[in-house]
């Protein structure tokens, strides 16, 4: 049965389909069974849903994050769509193609990996090049790198997110190496490629995004350092000082001890990498939050952004919307 | 009399010359007059000096920062040069050309101003362009901008330093506006040009670099905001929202309240400006500190850097010295 | 139709009346329409309300903060009054007198403005006096000053709150200028009058209390500095040093960088103003919180106060209630 | 032999006199004995001194803070007075009247104590009155209170400083109790009188100002609480709640845990006391620092103030000097 | 009527019983009365409950923490037990034995007190011994000590908790005194016994665990210091220095000002006591949290621990469960 | 020539000997050569020295930390010994036995290593035992471990200090594992042995104690993790979870991010290790500081301790000196 996606549902038309069940709440009623409210999701979006009958039994073996098979119909409630569930059961493993459910970066990982390979081919320092070519030729690493998210959070995490973030930081670092000639370009670029590689061992992405035990106990900075150092040791005559400068960039890229780096940046490349990574993350967070969370009652402003602890302003522009968005609705933002 | 510069003094050859007297210390002896140790400086460098006879009278009306006329001879002491002063008096105003004494940026301010003008001419938003063209056509502003240092500190401050810093941040912001299409290029570039303009009213540079009263009481963020806002008010139909977005960038460019910004960045341009300014300052501080303060006993490392609270590492490179330096001495840094 | 106020409603008697609709929540039921719970408010108080039928349609175009026309009756629920709404629609602009809905300071703004004028007339420094007389003669300023709240928060904000706070701080500063003869009385008093004036441009109070865009982007310290400085520039021969000392008080009145002042107080008047404003705010917050939020289960204590992060104690007194309250109920507080 | 004071010494006239020896440094010379530099002080001021011959032996049994008998003559060195010591020995106890050496508040302690007594007599709450009258009738307490400094620091500490500070805070609290009628006047005034009483057990002032062992181990907040609580226990039927409210003011008067109060202020009186004490201290520190430490090179500004971590500005005034100072020299401060 | 405990209820069997009513919420329904949800508790556990009819009247005079008499029956809801209440009223004082309702330490207070007495008897310093023997012979102290909880929090607080915590810290301090011979054993042990004694005056435990007024206003550190100091004063010739060293340990045992100690530890005994108390608290918190709050979806991990601000890991062990637990269920934790 | 030690010098008796030259300062004189002051040291102590003639030439090729051959004689100056140097030259490598110059722990490293081996032999978990036995059988590790200091600081660092600290923490952890049965003894003991092992790669101790480049760039936590993880990988079937728990203890042993741990402790063993290491360090710092830095003017108190930011108190005891010290001088400390 072809997967029917959230974005394809038609109001009033009964369907049988598979979704990821996020947030399940069962609530009491005085008479009869409890009812349930759920969020149904797949990679195209998510939808509030309600199940009025049989919800107690149907949900008793469910955990949040399970894929479920539902029968029901899309209606609307208070002007927003709501799915009413008639029947529901846990999906069988063979019914599920995980890629249908987890959000995925819009960028093609093969294209991104090809970009990285081209960057690596352009390096002049032979040991760094050999190290990176080795990683990019390792099927296990490639597989993880093209799948891993960049973070656990439901909202900011997508399959392929780590690779997308990495390529964006690498691009910025190449610009900065051009702008500041004192920078050792090859070390900065290599460090940009490797700085978050430990996340492939810090996170899992097979059902929902979460931390591994090693991720919680050691963290991606230490896991990445262990991974890269072992690779370096396997390359004959890798210069000791070069290894230390590269590992230092990984170790210090959070910039301050209280942000999880056991050492603060002490080389020019480590300083530049820290700023590049931080800025790139902030720009992407801004652009995504403006898209996902404008304040409907206040043109030009977003809702409150918890991680930045402030409201963000995107209004007062002639174009009125961040680039890439259709200009419709720009009247509101004046 | 042609100025004789510190860098031109020849050991053993008596001279009469003018220098800026930085750091004057008069010390007791049991018999006879006290003696004095001084630092003599001009824009080419500085030199320890000692005055054995008549130092009490000669220095009684001197303040640090005064220009003095000295008779004496360059000797050496413990392997480093030392100037022995025979006679010394305060210079007369007509004997002094201030530019000879204060360090000056290596960049030509006229070239930098021309760069800024070209950038302004390329802007598309007409009000911002008019605002900036007005400033760049104002002789008083131009005069101050081509002279002002970027900071008070003896070490990091040079005549023309503000302009040099501004042009560097503007260049970086233009790159970032290209890299991140969601950024409003004209607002970011205009804000980069104006962000530290208040420093022309925060600092003095006529004798030594220091703060004005207004600088200490109000600070360059408020002074710059007052200056720019008054100019905006004088431009007919300058859009209110555009004015707020521009002033917001100035107000928030230190990034956090505890660093002196009364508001934190809330627009994409303000966020990018803050990172660009911070990164540019850090890179320049790194490069200058590596030049000025390598640790003579520890190849590849600098002395302790107070403002960053760490030692910096520039070693372990094949080229061994930050770009722009002659490779001599690179053996030490291996 | 004369406004019927919340405080005048009689249990069991059907009415048609206008209220401000704060907090609107629409909730699902299995069968039939959703129902709505609301808070109805005007300047005399507020009241929980419920609408069982037709709530979906009636509330679909409502935003929190709208004035609504309702038909219904006051009942009681669990021992507290509850209003049951039969019909509800948005009020027309011509049906609404805003002053009826927003809470207002108990003090008469005309009396407070007269107090300020008397204080200004008593100043001896002619430029400060002229500056302040100019502001107090400007109808737009007067209008805003007599209306503006002192803060956005629903609980602590009232129409006229800014003026009430200002007059209270001015009174305290006059006492302190008497007690500490080293204080420059005229500068302190003028600064006390002006310190929060920027709030008339930081806040809106036409429907609910909120921040303006300029308020969020620049803040009342910068907005007030811009406003006052422009006025100073318009007064011939206003002494530069006097202007700086006055503006410094405005700029530094939050006391510390992390509380939003870009400079910390450096003059005696700025130090005293900061303490006076802070103390006056704390005393008023204490007195109001004791009135509004005593802990019903714990005599002498308030509920938890979020902004002070503690419980407050007003018990253990013979009079047992803060002054101004009737002594009734004092048994509880023993 | 009548004490000859520092302020009475005449240049060129040999004297034999007693001084407190602060800061003694003995320095080597190649040949002959070492020489010594000292600071000689008494309650009228202090003076740099030097001893060229016999300094080694003469100072071998001296500790800083000792009173010494010296023979010598006042000269001048580099434009500032310097005392040259010919002979020097430790003074005998019977030769010394301690009051001659330690600085003392300009206020007469008997007058201040009389003020406190009048305030206590005006209280209406009988238990508080009895507590305070008891303290003011206790010779040991009175003796300590009229002598104790308010702090250890050489610069801000004077004999009688605790009493002077106390009376100043009491006066301010009485004003504040008038201004804020919700305040319980008697509790606030009593707490103001007692808040720093623990300092009579925290500090010593018999030779130099220093901490007692109990002062370092327990601190004046705990010592004062112990002292006052023991007195309260001795008064029959002292109301428990009143005792707690009073002790709470003492315990919390530093305002925040990190400033040494184990509880933060939770009553209106404790809040007001904290602000009053803090403001009074800041105003006095400002006025004293302006007197003692103007920046000779920068009119209107003080030198850097370590405890406030800033420069202070007293210029830009028509009167140009803090009240109480003669107007001479006001030209500098313009 | 014998108390029927939560742990003894049998599903489907109607009972009449007494419970402590924690968390009472009354909720509206469109028609008919509101219904109520409650948590019923006694020392054996707690249980969610619901009352559908007559809940409005029945709960109108109830406060959380009251003991109630209920008629009803245990059912199950969504797989977890739920008690349905038919009738409910407040219990009469004579119907209640408080010990049945509040949780109690599993350790017998008489055994713990005997342990303390043995420790005291082993001390060699006679004054400390006399002080402690006096306390352990005081019936009022003994009564409070064997009942007081160690904290207010519902979860971590049990009757007898203070004594249990004290004995555990004393045991650890005895080990540490053996390990570090520089420690003054008697002072450390005495301080360990007394460090939290002030909690018997800071907390109440007669109905629910809460703070006394004195507890909120003065805190257990100050209350304990007052209590112990008064006892010391009553012992003739108690050495002053010994008293100060002992009181210093009490005053400083929180380690830092911001954790509520007005002085930081300055003696070896105070340093060791602070670590011992902190470590003992952390170990017990860890062990208890692992028992009470394992994450059901993640073997080896607990749920999020708020006070430590992290997840805790107890997995990856062969025995898989903290010592003392039966090994059943260890399969999950692999 | 047998080494003559600092502690063996006899006043007035000319010697030729070798010392480590710490702190060399050359100072000007008006006529003739400069003179030099030095600190001469070896493992038995240190001594101030002065060189009056020929100091300029003799010291021109010296760096602090060099071993020098001197001719001279011990005199005394101001009551303290001073060595007068007549001739001085840098020692030849073949003249120097490094062990004579660097301070060394009083404990015999072979005894300490034997203790560790016994502890390892007692472990029950076979993989941990194998890991540790491997390390203790590796000559390179053993060599480093018996030499490495625990810190760079001249005062707290001694050859063998790392091993002494390790054994002390291991002993304490064994006690704590006995006291808290929930602790996994083998993991805690193994982690205690390994927690600071990275210091053998972070520090150098061949001339003076200093950081290696890797030490500054990566730090001992990361270096230790790399070292131990590589060893674990070489042991077949080392359980993954066990490896993570052990490495987690190393990674988190500083306790907080801002103290340099990239993860905070999440297992019981990691929590206990952190406290044990911290407490053991504090106790040793206290005992050493009391020995090295008593305040000569204030019995019972030390001088100001920078790292703890306080004065320490060891007085008020009957024995008056920390255990192990002779009781002489105890009168002062009463």
mmCIF file of C-alpha atoms in Angstrom, chain D residues 47-198:
data_model
loop_
_atom_site.group_PDB
_atom_site.id
_atom_site.type_symbol
_atom_site.label_atom_id
_atom_site.label_comp_id
_atom_site.label_asym_id
_atom_site.label_seq_id
_atom_site.Cartn_x
_atom_site.Cartn_y
_atom_site.Cartn_z
ATOM 1 C CA UNK D 47 54.249 61.209 55.754
ATOM 2 C CA UNK D 48 56.868 59.273 53.782
ATOM 3 C CA UNK D 49 60.151 58.868 55.621
ATOM 4 C CA UNK D 50 63.577 57.448 54.978
ATOM 5 C CA UNK D 51 66.292 56.240 57.360
ATOM 6 C CA UNK D 52 69.759 55.955 55.878
ATOM 7 C CA UNK D 53 71.983 54.842 58.746
ATOM 8 C CA UNK D 54 71.419 52.180 61.335
ATOM 9 C CA UNK D 55 68.125 51.160 59.779
ATOM 10 C CA UNK D 56 68.883 47.461 59.962
ATOM 11 C CA UNK D 57 69.224 47.337 63.695
ATOM 12 C CA UNK D 58 66.600 49.940 64.439
ATOM 13 C CA UNK D 59 63.867 48.149 62.549
ATOM 14 C CA UNK D 60 64.711 44.568 63.370
ATOM 15 C CA UNK D 61 62.114 44.300 66.171
ATOM 16 C CA UNK D 62 59.445 46.467 64.553
ATOM 17 C CA UNK D 63 56.121 45.315 63.150
ATOM 18 C CA UNK D 64 53.929 47.472 60.990
ATOM 19 C CA UNK D 65 51.470 49.230 63.228
ATOM 20 C CA UNK D 66 53.957 49.848 66.039
ATOM 21 C CA UNK D 67 54.310 53.266 67.582
ATOM 22 C CA UNK D 68 57.897 54.546 67.318
ATOM 23 C CA UNK D 69 59.921 57.358 68.795
ATOM 24 C CA UNK D 70 61.984 59.136 66.121
ATOM 25 C CA UNK D 71 64.552 61.886 65.904
ATOM 26 C CA UNK D 72 64.799 63.574 62.559
ATOM 27 C CA UNK D 73 63.899 66.449 60.360
ATOM 28 C CA UNK D 74 61.328 67.240 57.744
ATOM 29 C CA UNK D 75 62.769 67.894 54.302
ATOM 30 C CA UNK D 76 61.264 67.729 50.907
ATOM 31 C CA UNK D 77 61.878 65.410 48.046
ATOM 32 C CA UNK D 78 60.669 65.961 44.534
ATOM 33 C CA UNK D 79 58.331 68.657 45.734
ATOM 34 C CA UNK D 80 56.654 66.526 48.371
ATOM 35 C CA UNK D 81 57.598 66.486 52.044
ATOM 36 C CA UNK D 82 59.804 63.669 53.284
ATOM 37 C CA UNK D 83 60.978 63.014 56.803
ATOM 38 C CA UNK D 84 64.595 61.926 57.266
ATOM 39 C CA UNK D 85 65.011 59.755 60.333
ATOM 40 C CA UNK D 86 68.234 59.883 62.298
ATOM 41 C CA UNK D 87 67.298 57.653 65.214
ATOM 42 C CA UNK D 88 64.336 55.415 65.849
ATOM 43 C CA UNK D 89 63.086 53.051 68.550
ATOM 44 C CA UNK D 90 59.872 51.366 69.525
ATOM 45 C CA UNK D 91 57.819 53.476 71.920
ATOM 46 C CA UNK D 92 57.079 52.249 75.397
ATOM 47 C CA UNK D 93 53.439 51.614 76.253
ATOM 48 C CA UNK D 94 53.471 54.406 78.824
ATOM 49 C CA UNK D 95 54.606 56.894 76.191
ATOM 50 C CA UNK D 96 51.568 56.334 73.986
ATOM 51 C CA UNK D 97 48.016 57.693 73.955
ATOM 52 C CA UNK D 98 46.348 55.555 71.340
ATOM 53 C CA UNK D 99 43.855 58.207 70.402
ATOM 54 C CA UNK D 100 46.643 60.330 69.030
ATOM 55 C CA UNK D 101 47.474 57.847 66.311
ATOM 56 C CA UNK D 102 44.323 56.326 64.890
ATOM 57 C CA UNK D 103 42.107 58.517 62.747
ATOM 58 C CA UNK D 104 38.826 59.405 64.379
ATOM 59 C CA UNK D 105 35.486 60.438 63.018
ATOM 60 C CA UNK D 106 34.945 64.179 63.034
ATOM 61 C CA UNK D 107 31.670 63.672 64.820
ATOM 62 C CA UNK D 108 31.626 63.643 68.631
ATOM 63 C CA UNK D 109 30.521 60.192 69.795
ATOM 64 C CA UNK D 110 28.721 61.632 72.819
ATOM 65 C CA UNK D 111 26.599 63.791 70.561
ATOM 66 C CA UNK D 112 25.834 60.843 68.306
ATOM 67 C CA UNK D 113 24.938 58.623 71.236
ATOM 68 C CA UNK D 114 22.665 61.330 72.536
ATOM 69 C CA UNK D 115 20.958 61.427 69.155
ATOM 70 C CA UNK D 116 20.428 57.683 69.271
ATOM 71 C CA UNK D 117 19.013 57.955 72.787
ATOM 72 C CA UNK D 118 16.556 60.592 71.673
ATOM 73 C CA UNK D 119 15.469 58.376 68.802
ATOM 74 C CA UNK D 120 15.020 55.438 71.158
ATOM 75 C CA UNK D 121 12.992 57.560 73.540
ATOM 76 C CA UNK D 122 10.628 58.410 70.716
ATOM 77 C CA UNK D 123 9.787 54.773 69.937
ATOM 78 C CA UNK D 124 6.296 53.617 70.808
ATOM 79 C CA UNK D 125 6.801 49.861 70.845
ATOM 80 C CA UNK D 126 7.752 49.195 74.482
ATOM 81 C CA UNK D 127 9.783 45.996 74.000
ATOM 82 C CA UNK D 128 11.960 47.464 71.295
ATOM 83 C CA UNK D 129 12.452 50.542 73.404
ATOM 84 C CA UNK D 130 13.439 48.496 76.417
ATOM 85 C CA UNK D 131 15.879 46.444 74.367
ATOM 86 C CA UNK D 132 17.569 49.537 72.991
ATOM 87 C CA UNK D 133 17.583 51.441 76.235
ATOM 88 C CA UNK D 134 19.268 48.453 77.828
ATOM 89 C CA UNK D 135 22.019 48.499 75.248
ATOM 90 C CA UNK D 136 22.485 52.232 75.541
ATOM 91 C CA UNK D 137 22.803 51.887 79.298
ATOM 92 C CA UNK D 138 25.446 49.175 79.138
ATOM 93 C CA UNK D 139 28.874 50.737 79.688
ATOM 94 C CA UNK D 140 30.713 48.033 77.786
ATOM 95 C CA UNK D 141 28.504 48.409 74.736
ATOM 96 C CA UNK D 142 28.682 52.185 74.901
ATOM 97 C CA UNK D 143 32.452 52.120 75.154
ATOM 98 C CA UNK D 144 32.793 49.846 72.151
ATOM 99 C CA UNK D 145 30.200 51.659 70.128
ATOM 100 C CA UNK D 146 31.854 55.022 70.543
ATOM 101 C CA UNK D 147 35.235 53.615 69.469
ATOM 102 C CA UNK D 148 34.671 50.933 66.843
ATOM 103 C CA UNK D 149 35.454 51.650 63.221
ATOM 104 C CA UNK D 150 32.982 50.575 60.550
ATOM 105 C CA UNK D 151 35.502 48.645 58.523
ATOM 106 C CA UNK D 152 39.048 47.359 58.585
ATOM 107 C CA UNK D 153 40.351 49.195 55.531
ATOM 108 C CA UNK D 154 42.984 51.786 56.418
ATOM 109 C CA UNK D 155 41.360 54.386 54.202
ATOM 110 C CA UNK D 156 37.681 54.199 55.070
ATOM 111 C CA UNK D 157 38.055 53.248 58.675
ATOM 112 C CA UNK D 158 38.106 55.725 61.543
ATOM 113 C CA UNK D 159 37.577 55.422 65.269
ATOM 114 C CA UNK D 160 33.910 56.125 65.853
ATOM 115 C CA UNK D 161 33.105 55.191 62.256
ATOM 116 C CA UNK D 162 30.578 52.533 63.236
ATOM 117 C CA UNK D 163 28.575 54.994 65.313
ATOM 118 C CA UNK D 164 28.715 57.644 62.602
ATOM 119 C CA UNK D 165 27.510 55.169 59.973
ATOM 120 C CA UNK D 166 24.767 53.916 62.281
ATOM 121 C CA UNK D 167 23.412 57.362 63.016
ATOM 122 C CA UNK D 168 23.419 58.242 59.333
ATOM 123 C CA UNK D 169 21.451 55.119 58.415
ATOM 124 C CA UNK D 170 19.030 55.707 61.275
ATOM 125 C CA UNK D 171 18.375 59.232 60.049
ATOM 126 C CA UNK D 172 17.710 58.043 56.519
ATOM 127 C CA UNK D 173 15.429 55.265 57.743
ATOM 128 C CA UNK D 174 13.376 57.745 59.739
ATOM 129 C CA UNK D 175 12.851 59.788 56.570
ATOM 130 C CA UNK D 176 11.859 56.677 54.654
ATOM 131 C CA UNK D 177 9.442 55.582 57.343
ATOM 132 C CA UNK D 178 7.753 58.983 56.973
ATOM 133 C CA UNK D 179 7.681 58.703 53.185
ATOM 134 C CA UNK D 180 6.331 55.138 53.080
ATOM 135 C CA UNK D 181 3.507 54.823 55.613
ATOM 136 C CA UNK D 182 3.277 51.060 55.134
ATOM 137 C CA UNK D 183 6.599 50.732 56.934
ATOM 138 C CA UNK D 184 6.557 49.774 60.624
ATOM 139 C CA UNK D 185 8.566 52.725 61.856
ATOM 140 C CA UNK D 186 9.666 51.314 65.176
ATOM 141 C CA UNK D 187 10.927 48.057 63.736
ATOM 142 C CA UNK D 188 12.801 49.852 60.963
ATOM 143 C CA UNK D 189 14.427 52.343 63.316
ATOM 144 C CA UNK D 190 15.369 49.670 65.843
ATOM 145 C CA UNK D 191 16.827 47.490 63.086
ATOM 146 C CA UNK D 192 18.787 50.442 61.707
ATOM 147 C CA UNK D 193 20.309 51.031 65.139
ATOM 148 C CA UNK D 194 21.243 47.371 65.576
ATOM 149 C CA UNK D 195 22.101 46.212 62.072
ATOM 150 C CA UNK D 196 25.898 46.515 62.342
ATOM 151 C CA UNK D 197 26.255 46.173 66.110
ATOM 152 C CA UNK D 198 28.036 42.844 65.609
#
